[in-house]
Amino acid sequence: DAGVIQSPRHEVTEMGQEVTLRCKPISGHDYLFWYRQTMMRGLELLIYFNNNVPIDDSGMPEDRFSAKMPNASFSTLKIQPSEPRDSAVYFCASSPGGGRFNYGYTFGSGTRLTVV
Amino acid sequence: GESVGLHLPTLSVQEGDNSIINCAYSNSASDYFIWYKQESGKGPQFIIDIRSNMDKRQGQRVTVLLNKTVKHLSLQIAATQPGDSAVYFCAEKRVTSYGKLTFGQGTILTVHP
């Protein structure tokens, strides 16, 4: 299994531009999570999906952020317009679910976003 | 004043020593706990988990202890190696959280050769 695959690994963009981060979860996993990690705030949950349906998006900072999961094998996190304070490492994770103790996440390698 | 960032707990040990990393959790309804290791430039990796009906679980060189009375979790690493240097996160699943884990802030472990 290739694990959770994120792209791109690094993204540098100018303020005001649209940024799209991509994630392919592990096949068969029912849950998908988007996290943001910064030195200031640590690891923050932005949004998560169960069977492609958004369950909790209360961590999404503002309307500039949106996430979709059109099918079980693909999700995107979009920032439009981007701002320098969005600079962070964005992680995608997936987990099997399906049982009370089957919630260990597998994380992707992350996308390091720099907005200048 | 303005925050200058998280001040993570740090632990420095010599190679070969045993390490103990601690974590306090707040929700007595949490029923599942996991330790993750995050190396520089990588995503967090699963190390070991434990259910709330257990007090102890052992893996390869790692042991997790759970004390539900004081809501405390610890990770013990035996014969610590330089490759163990990383940030370690505890995570808890609350019964009501429907699949979501709540992560602690993390502890920085540095192993000196």
JSON list of C-alpha atoms in Angstrom, two decimals:
[
{"chain": "A", "resi": 1, "resn": "ASP", "atom": "CA", "xyz": [0.00, 0.00, 0.00]},
{"chain": "A", "resi": 2, "resn": "ALA", "atom": "CA", "xyz": [1.40, 3.41, -0.98]},
{"chain": "A", "resi": 3, "resn": "GLY", "atom": "CA", "xyz": [-0.11, 5.09, 2.06]},
{"chain": "A", "resi": 4, "resn": "VAL", "atom": "CA", "xyz": [-1.77, 8.48, 2.02]},
{"chain": "A", "resi": 5, "resn": "ILE", "atom": "CA", "xyz": [-0.51, 10.48, -0.94]},
{"chain": "A", "resi": 6, "resn": "GLN", "atom": "CA", "xyz": [-0.43, 14.25, -0.93]},
{"chain": "A", "resi": 7, "resn": "SER", "atom": "CA", "xyz": [0.53, 16.65, -3.67]},
{"chain": "A", "resi": 8, "resn": "PRO", "atom": "CA", "xyz": [2.32, 18.88, -4.16]},
{"chain": "A", "resi": 9, "resn": "ARG", "atom": "CA", "xyz": [5.04, 18.40, -1.52]},
{"chain": "A", "resi": 10, "resn": "HIS", "atom": "CA", "xyz": [5.93, 22.06, -1.64]},
{"chain": "A", "resi": 11, "resn": "GLU", "atom": "CA", "xyz": [4.00, 25.05, -2.91]},
{"chain": "A", "resi": 12, "resn": "VAL", "atom": "CA", "xyz": [5.13, 28.65, -3.07]},
{"chain": "A", "resi": 13, "resn": "THR", "atom": "CA", "xyz": [2.56, 31.14, -4.22]},
{"chain": "A", "resi": 14, "resn": "GLU", "atom": "CA", "xyz": [1.90, 34.83, -4.18]},
{"chain": "A", "resi": 15, "resn": "MET", "atom": "CA", "xyz": [-0.65, 36.42, -1.91]},
{"chain": "A", "resi": 16, "resn": "GLY", "atom": "CA", "xyz": [-4.07, 36.50, -3.54]},
{"chain": "A", "resi": 17, "resn": "GLN", "atom": "CA", "xyz": [-3.54, 33.42, -5.68]},
{"chain": "A", "resi": 18, "resn": "GLU", "atom": "CA", "xyz": [-5.66, 30.30, -5.45]},
{"chain": "A", "resi": 19, "resn": "VAL", "atom": "CA", "xyz": [-4.00, 27.22, -3.97]},
{"chain": "A", "resi": 20, "resn": "THR", "atom": "CA", "xyz": [-5.26, 23.66, -4.28]},
{"chain": "A", "resi": 21, "resn": "LEU", "atom": "CA", "xyz": [-3.88, 20.83, -2.17]},
{"chain": "A", "resi": 22, "resn": "ARG", "atom": "CA", "xyz": [-4.64, 17.25, -3.07]},
{"chain": "A", "resi": 23, "resn": "CYS", "atom": "CA", "xyz": [-4.95, 14.01, -1.15]},
{"chain": "A", "resi": 24, "resn": "LYS", "atom": "CA", "xyz": [-5.45, 10.37, -2.01]},
{"chain": "A", "resi": 25, "resn": "PRO", "atom": "CA", "xyz": [-6.40, 8.35, 1.07]},
{"chain": "A", "resi": 26, "resn": "ILE", "atom": "CA", "xyz": [-5.65, 4.70, 1.67]},
{"chain": "A", "resi": 27, "resn": "SER", "atom": "CA", "xyz": [-8.08, 2.53, -0.24]},
{"chain": "A", "resi": 28, "resn": "GLY", "atom": "CA", "xyz": [-10.89, 1.28, 1.97]},
{"chain": "A", "resi": 29, "resn": "HIS", "atom": "CA", "xyz": [-10.48, 3.93, 4.63]},
{"chain": "A", "resi": 30, "resn": "ASP", "atom": "CA", "xyz": [-13.78, 5.57, 5.52]},
{"chain": "A", "resi": 31, "resn": "TYR", "atom": "CA", "xyz": [-12.45, 8.72, 7.17]},
{"chain": "A", "resi": 32, "resn": "LEU", "atom": "CA", "xyz": [-10.36, 11.53, 5.74]},
{"chain": "A", "resi": 33, "resn": "PHE", "atom": "CA", "xyz": [-8.94, 14.42, 7.75]},
{"chain": "A", "resi": 34, "resn": "TRP", "atom": "CA", "xyz": [-7.24, 17.70, 6.82]},
{"chain": "A", "resi": 35, "resn": "TYR", "atom": "CA", "xyz": [-4.85, 19.19, 9.38]},
{"chain": "A", "resi": 36, "resn": "ARG", "atom": "CA", "xyz": [-2.70, 22.31, 9.44]},
{"chain": "A", "resi": 37, "resn": "GLN", "atom": "CA", "xyz": [0.52, 22.48, 11.45]},
{"chain": "A", "resi": 38, "resn": "THR", "atom": "CA", "xyz": [2.36, 25.66, 12.43]},
{"chain": "A", "resi": 39, "resn": "MET", "atom": "CA", "xyz": [4.87, 26.59, 15.11]},
{"chain": "A", "resi": 40, "resn": "MET", "atom": "CA", "xyz": [2.36, 29.01, 16.57]},
{"chain": "A", "resi": 41, "resn": "ARG", "atom": "CA", "xyz": [-0.67, 26.74, 16.84]},
{"chain": "A", "resi": 42, "resn": "GLY", "atom": "CA", "xyz": [0.58, 23.18, 16.54]},
{"chain": "A", "resi": 43, "resn": "LEU", "atom": "CA", "xyz": [-1.58, 20.57, 14.81]},
{"chain": "A", "resi": 44, "resn": "GLU", "atom": "CA", "xyz": [-5.08, 21.87, 14.04]},
{"chain": "A", "resi": 45, "resn": "LEU", "atom": "CA", "xyz": [-7.94, 19.86, 12.58]},
{"chain": "A", "resi": 46, "resn": "LEU", "atom": "CA", "xyz": [-9.55, 21.79, 9.74]},
{"chain": "A", "resi": 47, "resn": "ILE", "atom": "CA", "xyz": [-12.23, 19.41, 8.47]},
{"chain": "A", "resi": 48, "resn": "TYR", "atom": "CA", "xyz": [-12.98, 15.72, 8.24]},
{"chain": "A", "resi": 49, "resn": "PHE", "atom": "CA", "xyz": [-15.12, 13.47, 6.08]},
{"chain": "A", "resi": 50, "resn": "ASN", "atom": "CA", "xyz": [-16.81, 10.13, 6.62]},
{"chain": "A", "resi": 51, "resn": "ASN", "atom": "CA", "xyz": [-17.72, 8.20, 3.48]},
{"chain": "A", "resi": 52, "resn": "ASN", "atom": "CA", "xyz": [-17.10, 11.36, 1.42]},
{"chain": "A", "resi": 53, "resn": "VAL", "atom": "CA", "xyz": [-19.50, 13.45, 3.51]},
{"chain": "A", "resi": 54, "resn": "PRO", "atom": "CA", "xyz": [-18.13, 16.39, 5.54]},
{"chain": "A", "resi": 55, "resn": "ILE", "atom": "CA", "xyz": [-18.79, 15.71, 9.22]},
{"chain": "A", "resi": 56, "resn": "ASP", "atom": "CA", "xyz": [-17.16, 18.63, 10.98]},
{"chain": "A", "resi": 57, "resn": "ASP", "atom": "CA", "xyz": [-15.73, 21.74, 9.33]},
{"chain": "A", "resi": 58, "resn": "SER", "atom": "CA", "xyz": [-15.62, 23.89, 12.45]},
{"chain": "A", "resi": 59, "resn": "GLY", "atom": "CA", "xyz": [-11.85, 24.11, 12.21]},
{"chain": "A", "resi": 60, "resn": "MET", "atom": "CA", "xyz": [-11.84, 25.77, 8.80]},
{"chain": "A", "resi": 61, "resn": "PRO", "atom": "CA", "xyz": [-10.42, 29.23, 9.48]},
{"chain": "A", "resi": 62, "resn": "GLU", "atom": "CA", "xyz": [-12.69, 31.26, 7.23]},
{"chain": "A", "resi": 63, "resn": "ASP", "atom": "CA", "xyz": [-14.58, 31.29, 3.99]},
{"chain": "A", "resi": 64, "resn": "ARG", "atom": "CA", "xyz": [-11.36, 31.43, 2.01]},
{"chain": "A", "resi": 65, "resn": "PHE", "atom": "CA", "xyz": [-10.89, 27.75, 2.82]},
{"chain": "A", "resi": 66, "resn": "SER", "atom": "CA", "xyz": [-12.97, 25.01, 1.23]},
{"chain": "A", "resi": 67, "resn": "ALA", "atom": "CA", "xyz": [-12.62, 21.25, 1.01]},
{"chain": "A", "resi": 68, "resn": "LYS", "atom": "CA", "xyz": [-14.25, 18.64, -1.17]},
{"chain": "A", "resi": 69, "resn": "MET", "atom": "CA", "xyz": [-14.27, 14.90, -1.43]},
{"chain": "A", "resi": 70, "resn": "PRO", "atom": "CA", "xyz": [-15.93, 13.99, -4.73]},
{"chain": "A", "resi": 71, "resn": "ASN", "atom": "CA", "xyz": [-15.18, 10.28, -4.33]},
{"chain": "A", "resi": 72, "resn": "ALA", "atom": "CA", "xyz": [-13.60, 7.82, -1.92]},
{"chain": "A", "resi": 73, "resn": "SER", "atom": "CA", "xyz": [-10.15, 8.15, -3.44]},
{"chain": "A", "resi": 74, "resn": "PHE", "atom": "CA", "xyz": [-9.64, 11.89, -3.71]},
{"chain": "A", "resi": 75, "resn": "SER", "atom": "CA", "xyz": [-9.97, 15.08, -1.71]},
{"chain": "A", "resi": 76, "resn": "THR", "atom": "CA", "xyz": [-8.93, 18.69, -2.22]},
{"chain": "A", "resi": 77, "resn": "LEU", "atom": "CA", "xyz": [-8.35, 21.60, 0.11]},
{"chain": "A", "resi": 78, "resn": "LYS", "atom": "CA", "xyz": [-8.57, 24.96, -1.61]},
{"chain": "A", "resi": 79, "resn": "ILE", "atom": "CA", "xyz": [-7.54, 28.39, -0.38]},
{"chain": "A", "resi": 80, "resn": "GLN", "atom": "CA", "xyz": [-8.80, 31.35, -2.36]},
{"chain": "A", "resi": 81, "resn": "PRO", "atom": "CA", "xyz": [-7.42, 33.96, -2.05]},
{"chain": "A", "resi": 82, "resn": "SER", "atom": "CA", "xyz": [-4.31, 32.88, -0.19]},
{"chain": "A", "resi": 83, "resn": "GLU", "atom": "CA", "xyz": [-2.65, 35.07, 2.45]},
{"chain": "A", "resi": 84, "resn": "PRO", "atom": "CA", "xyz": [0.82, 34.94, 4.06]},
{"chain": "A", "resi": 85, "resn": "ARG", "atom": "CA", "xyz": [-0.71, 33.75, 7.36]},
{"chain": "A", "resi": 86, "resn": "ASP", "atom": "CA", "xyz": [-1.86, 30.61, 5.55]},
{"chain": "A", "resi": 87, "resn": "SER", "atom": "CA", "xyz": [1.76, 29.49, 5.32]},
{"chain": "A", "resi": 88, "resn": "ALA", "atom": "CA", "xyz": [1.96, 26.13, 7.10]},
{"chain": "A", "resi": 89, "resn": "VAL", "atom": "CA", "xyz": [2.33, 22.42, 6.54]},
{"chain": "A", "resi": 90, "resn": "TYR", "atom": "CA", "xyz": [-0.99, 20.86, 5.57]},
{"chain": "A", "resi": 91, "resn": "PHE", "atom": "CA", "xyz": [-1.49, 17.19, 6.33]},
{"chain": "A", "resi": 92, "resn": "CYS", "atom": "CA", "xyz": [-4.08, 14.79, 5.08]},
{"chain": "A", "resi": 93, "resn": "ALA", "atom": "CA", "xyz": [-4.81, 11.63, 7.07]},
{"chain": "A", "resi": 94, "resn": "SER", "atom": "CA", "xyz": [-7.16, 8.71, 6.66]},
{"chain": "A", "resi": 95, "resn": "SER", "atom": "CA", "xyz": [-8.44, 6.01, 8.99]},
{"chain": "A", "resi": 96, "resn": "PRO", "atom": "CA", "xyz": [-10.46, 2.83, 8.57]},
{"chain": "A", "resi": 97, "resn": "GLY", "atom": "CA", "xyz": [-13.23, 3.51, 11.05]},
{"chain": "A", "resi": 98, "resn": "GLY", "atom": "CA", "xyz": [-15.84, 0.78, 11.03]},
{"chain": "A", "resi": 99, "resn": "GLY", "atom": "CA", "xyz": [-15.24, -0.24, 14.59]},
{"chain": "A", "resi": 100, "resn": "ARG", "atom": "CA", "xyz": [-14.95, 1.32, 18.00]},
{"chain": "A", "resi": 101, "resn": "PHE", "atom": "CA", "xyz": [-11.17, 0.92, 18.19]},
{"chain": "A", "resi": 102, "resn": "ASN", "atom": "CA", "xyz": [-10.24, 1.18, 14.57]},
{"chain": "A", "resi": 103, "resn": "TYR", "atom": "CA", "xyz": [-9.46, 4.86, 14.37]},
{"chain": "A", "resi": 104, "resn": "GLY", "atom": "CA", "xyz": [-5.68, 5.04, 14.07]},
{"chain": "A", "resi": 105, "resn": "TYR", "atom": "CA", "xyz": [-4.81, 7.65, 11.49]},
{"chain": "A", "resi": 106, "resn": "THR", "atom": "CA", "xyz": [-2.30, 7.27, 8.71]},
{"chain": "A", "resi": 107, "resn": "PHE", "atom": "CA", "xyz": [-0.86, 10.63, 7.74]},
{"chain": "A", "resi": 108, "resn": "GLY", "atom": "CA", "xyz": [0.50, 11.73, 4.41]},
{"chain": "A", "resi": 109, "resn": "SER", "atom": "CA", "xyz": [3.86, 13.45, 4.06]},
{"chain": "A", "resi": 110, "resn": "GLY", "atom": "CA", "xyz": [2.27, 16.87, 4.01]},
{"chain": "A", "resi": 111, "resn": "THR", "atom": "CA", "xyz": [2.30, 19.89, 1.72]},
{"chain": "A", "resi": 112, "resn": "ARG", "atom": "CA", "xyz": [4.49, 22.78, 2.81]},
{"chain": "A", "resi": 113, "resn": "LEU", "atom": "CA", "xyz": [2.73, 25.94, 1.69]},
{"chain": "A", "resi": 114, "resn": "THR", "atom": "CA", "xyz": [4.48, 29.28, 1.58]},
{"chain": "A", "resi": 115, "resn": "VAL", "atom": "CA", "xyz": [2.51, 32.36, 0.64]},
{"chain": "A", "resi": 116, "resn": "VAL", "atom": "CA", "xyz": [4.66, 35.39, -0.13]},
{"chain": "B", "resi": 1, "resn": "GLY", "atom": "CA", "xyz": [1.49, 40.02, 24.92]},
{"chain": "B", "resi": 2, "resn": "GLU", "atom": "CA", "xyz": [1.86, 38.46, 21.52]},
{"chain": "B", "resi": 3, "resn": "SER", "atom": "CA", "xyz": [2.41, 34.72, 21.44]},
{"chain": "B", "resi": 4, "resn": "VAL", "atom": "CA", "xyz": [5.74, 33.60, 20.07]},
{"chain": "B", "resi": 5, "resn": "GLY", "atom": "CA", "xyz": [4.62, 30.05, 19.46]},
{"chain": "B", "resi": 6, "resn": "LEU", "atom": "CA", "xyz": [4.03, 26.86, 21.30]},
{"chain": "B", "resi": 7, "resn": "HIS", "atom": "CA", "xyz": [6.47, 25.97, 24.04]},
{"chain": "B", "resi": 8, "resn": "LEU", "atom": "CA", "xyz": [6.61, 22.23, 23.76]},
{"chain": "B", "resi": 9, "resn": "PRO", "atom": "CA", "xyz": [7.96, 20.16, 26.62]},
{"chain": "B", "resi": 10, "resn": "THR", "atom": "CA", "xyz": [11.39, 18.81, 25.84]},
{"chain": "B", "resi": 11, "resn": "LEU", "atom": "CA", "xyz": [13.23, 15.71, 26.96]},
{"chain": "B", "resi": 12, "resn": "SER", "atom": "CA", "xyz": [16.92, 15.14, 26.37]},
{"chain": "B", "resi": 13, "resn": "VAL", "atom": "CA", "xyz": [18.46, 11.73, 26.98]},
{"chain": "B", "resi": 14, "resn": "GLN", "atom": "CA", "xyz": [21.66, 9.88, 26.24]},
{"chain": "B", "resi": 15, "resn": "GLU", "atom": "CA", "xyz": [21.70, 7.05, 23.75]},
{"chain": "B", "resi": 16, "resn": "GLY", "atom": "CA", "xyz": [20.93, 3.80, 25.50]},
{"chain": "B", "resi": 17, "resn": "ASP", "atom": "CA", "xyz": [18.91, 5.36, 28.30]},
{"chain": "B", "resi": 18, "resn": "ASN", "atom": "CA", "xyz": [15.21, 4.72, 28.74]},
{"chain": "B", "resi": 19, "resn": "SER", "atom": "CA", "xyz": [12.85, 7.60, 27.93]},
{"chain": "B", "resi": 20, "resn": "ILE", "atom": "CA", "xyz": [9.47, 8.37, 29.43]},
{"chain": "B", "resi": 21, "resn": "ILE", "atom": "CA", "xyz": [7.15, 10.83, 27.72]},
{"chain": "B", "resi": 22, "resn": "ASN", "atom": "CA", "xyz": [4.03, 11.91, 29.56]},
{"chain": "B", "resi": 23, "resn": "CYS", "atom": "CA", "xyz": [0.63, 13.12, 28.49]},
{"chain": "B", "resi": 24, "resn": "ALA", "atom": "CA", "xyz": [-2.37, 14.30, 30.47]},
{"chain": "B", "resi": 25, "resn": "TYR", "atom": "CA", "xyz": [-5.79, 14.05, 28.91]},
{"chain": "B", "resi": 26, "resn": "SER", "atom": "CA", "xyz": [-8.88, 15.86, 30.04]},
{"chain": "B", "resi": 27, "resn": "ASN", "atom": "CA", "xyz": [-11.87, 13.80, 29.00]},
{"chain": "B", "resi": 28, "resn": "SER", "atom": "CA", "xyz": [-12.82, 10.85, 31.18]},
{"chain": "B", "resi": 29, "resn": "ALA", "atom": "CA", "xyz": [-15.05, 9.63, 28.34]},
{"chain": "B", "resi": 30, "resn": "SER", "atom": "CA", "xyz": [-12.07, 8.95, 26.08]},
{"chain": "B", "resi": 31, "resn": "ASP", "atom": "CA", "xyz": [-11.89, 5.25, 25.27]},
{"chain": "B", "resi": 32, "resn": "TYR", "atom": "CA", "xyz": [-8.92, 4.92, 22.93]},
{"chain": "B", "resi": 33, "resn": "PHE", "atom": "CA", "xyz": [-5.44, 6.45, 22.94]},
{"chain": "B", "resi": 34, "resn": "ILE", "atom": "CA", "xyz": [-2.61, 6.54, 20.44]},
{"chain": "B", "resi": 35, "resn": "TRP", "atom": "CA", "xyz": [1.00, 7.71, 20.44]},
{"chain": "B", "resi": 36, "resn": "TYR", "atom": "CA", "xyz": [2.45, 9.24, 17.28]},
{"chain": "B", "resi": 37, "resn": "LYS", "atom": "CA", "xyz": [6.03, 10.08, 16.34]},
{"chain": "B", "resi": 38, "resn": "GLN", "atom": "CA", "xyz": [6.81, 12.96, 14.00]},
{"chain": "B", "resi": 39, "resn": "GLU", "atom": "CA", "xyz": [10.28, 13.27, 12.55]},
{"chain": "B", "resi": 40, "resn": "SER", "atom": "CA", "xyz": [11.46, 16.49, 10.98]},
{"chain": "B", "resi": 41, "resn": "GLY", "atom": "CA", "xyz": [9.88, 17.04, 7.58]},
{"chain": "B", "resi": 42, "resn": "LYS", "atom": "CA", "xyz": [7.50, 14.10, 7.86]},
{"chain": "B", "resi": 43, "resn": "GLY", "atom": "CA", "xyz": [3.95, 13.42, 8.87]},
{"chain": "B", "resi": 44, "resn": "PRO", "atom": "CA", "xyz": [3.12, 11.88, 12.25]},
{"chain": "B", "resi": 45, "resn": "GLN", "atom": "CA", "xyz": [3.51, 8.10, 12.33]},
{"chain": "B", "resi": 46, "resn": "PHE", "atom": "CA", "xyz": [1.53, 5.65, 14.45]},
{"chain": "B", "resi": 47, "resn": "ILE", "atom": "CA", "xyz": [3.61, 4.04, 17.22]},
{"chain": "B", "resi": 48, "resn": "ILE", "atom": "CA", "xyz": [1.26, 2.22, 19.56]},
{"chain": "B", "resi": 49, "resn": "ASP", "atom": "CA", "xyz": [-2.31, 2.37, 20.79]},
{"chain": "B", "resi": 50, "resn": "ILE", "atom": "CA", "xyz": [-4.21, 1.32, 23.90]},
{"chain": "B", "resi": 51, "resn": "ARG", "atom": "CA", "xyz": [-7.86, 0.90, 24.77]},
{"chain": "B", "resi": 52, "resn": "SER", "atom": "CA", "xyz": [-9.36, 2.30, 27.94]},
{"chain": "B", "resi": 53, "resn": "ASN", "atom": "CA", "xyz": [-10.00, -1.18, 29.35]},
{"chain": "B", "resi": 54, "resn": "MET", "atom": "CA", "xyz": [-6.23, -1.79, 29.46]},
{"chain": "B", "resi": 55, "resn": "ASP", "atom": "CA", "xyz": [-3.52, -0.40, 31.75]},
{"chain": "B", "resi": 56, "resn": "LYS", "atom": "CA", "xyz": [-0.48, -1.37, 29.74]},
{"chain": "B", "resi": 57, "resn": "ARG", "atom": "CA", "xyz": [0.48, -2.41, 26.26]},
{"chain": "B", "resi": 58, "resn": "GLN", "atom": "CA", "xyz": [3.88, -3.32, 24.92]},
{"chain": "B", "resi": 59, "resn": "GLY", "atom": "CA", "xyz": [5.38, -3.10, 21.47]},
{"chain": "B", "resi": 60, "resn": "GLN", "atom": "CA", "xyz": [8.88, -3.33, 20.17]},
{"chain": "B", "resi": 61, "resn": "ARG", "atom": "CA", "xyz": [11.00, -1.21, 22.56]},
{"chain": "B", "resi": 62, "resn": "VAL", "atom": "CA", "xyz": [7.91, 0.84, 23.47]},
{"chain": "B", "resi": 63, "resn": "THR", "atom": "CA", "xyz": [5.38, 0.52, 26.27]},
{"chain": "B", "resi": 64, "resn": "VAL", "atom": "CA", "xyz": [2.29, 2.61, 26.82]},
{"chain": "B", "resi": 65, "resn": "LEU", "atom": "CA", "xyz": [0.82, 2.97, 30.29]},
{"chain": "B", "resi": 66, "resn": "LEU", "atom": "CA", "xyz": [-2.66, 4.29, 30.99]},
{"chain": "B", "resi": 67, "resn": "ASN", "atom": "CA", "xyz": [-3.80, 5.57, 34.38]},
{"chain": "B", "resi": 68, "resn": "LYS", "atom": "CA", "xyz": [-7.46, 6.41, 34.07]},
{"chain": "B", "resi": 69, "resn": "THR", "atom": "CA", "xyz": [-7.74, 7.52, 37.70]},
{"chain": "B", "resi": 70, "resn": "VAL", "atom": "CA", "xyz": [-5.57, 10.55, 37.08]},
{"chain": "B", "resi": 71, "resn": "LYS", "atom": "CA", "xyz": [-6.15, 10.70, 33.31]},
{"chain": "B", "resi": 72, "resn": "HIS", "atom": "CA", "xyz": [-2.51, 10.17, 32.46]},
{"chain": "B", "resi": 73, "resn": "LEU", "atom": "CA", "xyz": [-0.82, 8.41, 29.58]},
{"chain": "B", "resi": 74, "resn": "SER", "atom": "CA", "xyz": [2.88, 7.67, 29.20]},
{"chain": "B", "resi": 75, "resn": "LEU", "atom": "CA", "xyz": [5.14, 6.30, 26.51]},
{"chain": "B", "resi": 76, "resn": "GLN", "atom": "CA", "xyz": [8.25, 4.47, 27.57]},
{"chain": "B", "resi": 77, "resn": "ILE", "atom": "CA", "xyz": [11.03, 3.91, 25.04]},
{"chain": "B", "resi": 78, "resn": "ALA", "atom": "CA", "xyz": [13.68, 1.38, 26.01]},
{"chain": "B", "resi": 79, "resn": "ALA", "atom": "CA", "xyz": [17.32, 1.78, 25.00]},
{"chain": "B", "resi": 80, "resn": "THR", "atom": "CA", "xyz": [16.67, 5.07, 23.23]},
{"chain": "B", "resi": 81, "resn": "GLN", "atom": "CA", "xyz": [18.50, 5.58, 19.96]},
{"chain": "B", "resi": 82, "resn": "PRO", "atom": "CA", "xyz": [19.36, 8.73, 17.99]},
{"chain": "B", "resi": 83, "resn": "GLY", "atom": "CA", "xyz": [16.71, 7.71, 15.46]},
{"chain": "B", "resi": 84, "resn": "ASP", "atom": "CA", "xyz": [14.09, 8.12, 18.18]},
{"chain": "B", "resi": 85, "resn": "SER", "atom": "CA", "xyz": [14.67, 11.89, 18.19]},
{"chain": "B", "resi": 86, "resn": "ALA", "atom": "CA", "xyz": [11.35, 13.41, 17.14]},
{"chain": "B", "resi": 87, "resn": "VAL", "atom": "CA", "xyz": [8.22, 15.12, 18.42]},
{"chain": "B", "resi": 88, "resn": "TYR", "atom": "CA", "xyz": [5.85, 12.70, 20.14]},
{"chain": "B", "resi": 89, "resn": "PHE", "atom": "CA", "xyz": [2.11, 13.32, 20.26]},
{"chain": "B", "resi": 90, "resn": "CYS", "atom": "CA", "xyz": [-0.51, 11.59, 22.32]},
{"chain": "B", "resi": 91, "resn": "ALA", "atom": "CA", "xyz": [-4.02, 11.44, 20.88]},
{"chain": "B", "resi": 92, "resn": "GLU", "atom": "CA", "xyz": [-7.34, 10.44, 22.41]},
{"chain": "B", "resi": 93, "resn": "LYS", "atom": "CA", "xyz": [-10.62, 9.37, 20.90]},
{"chain": "B", "resi": 94, "resn": "ARG", "atom": "CA", "xyz": [-13.65, 10.49, 22.82]},
{"chain": "B", "resi": 95, "resn": "VAL", "atom": "CA", "xyz": [-16.69, 8.28, 22.82]},
{"chain": "B", "resi": 96, "resn": "THR", "atom": "CA", "xyz": [-18.78, 11.09, 21.35]},
{"chain": "B", "resi": 97, "resn": "SER", "atom": "CA", "xyz": [-16.26, 12.17, 18.73]},
{"chain": "B", "resi": 98, "resn": "TYR", "atom": "CA", "xyz": [-17.34, 9.81, 15.96]},
{"chain": "B", "resi": 99, "resn": "GLY", "atom": "CA", "xyz": [-13.96, 8.93, 14.54]},
{"chain": "B", "resi": 100, "resn": "LYS", "atom": "CA", "xyz": [-12.06, 12.10, 15.39]},
{"chain": "B", "resi": 101, "resn": "LEU", "atom": "CA", "xyz": [-8.85, 12.07, 17.44]},
{"chain": "B", "resi": 102, "resn": "THR", "atom": "CA", "xyz": [-7.85, 14.94, 19.71]},
{"chain": "B", "resi": 103, "resn": "PHE", "atom": "CA", "xyz": [-4.09, 15.56, 19.70]},
{"chain": "B", "resi": 104, "resn": "GLY", "atom": "CA", "xyz": [-1.89, 16.89, 22.47]},
{"chain": "B", "resi": 105, "resn": "GLN", "atom": "CA", "xyz": [0.67, 19.60, 21.83]},
{"chain": "B", "resi": 106, "resn": "GLY", "atom": "CA", "xyz": [3.60, 17.21, 21.62]},
{"chain": "B", "resi": 107, "resn": "THR", "atom": "CA", "xyz": [6.92, 16.59, 23.39]},
{"chain": "B", "resi": 108, "resn": "ILE", "atom": "CA", "xyz": [10.31, 17.05, 21.75]},
{"chain": "B", "resi": 109, "resn": "LEU", "atom": "CA", "xyz": [12.66, 14.12, 22.40]},
{"chain": "B", "resi": 110, "resn": "THR", "atom": "CA", "xyz": [16.35, 14.65, 21.68]},
{"chain": "B", "resi": 111, "resn": "VAL", "atom": "CA", "xyz": [18.72, 11.69, 21.94]},
{"chain": "B", "resi": 112, "resn": "HIS", "atom": "CA", "xyz": [22.41, 12.48, 22.28]},
{"chain": "B", "resi": 113, "resn": "PRO", "atom": "CA", "xyz": [24.95, 9.93, 20.99]}
]
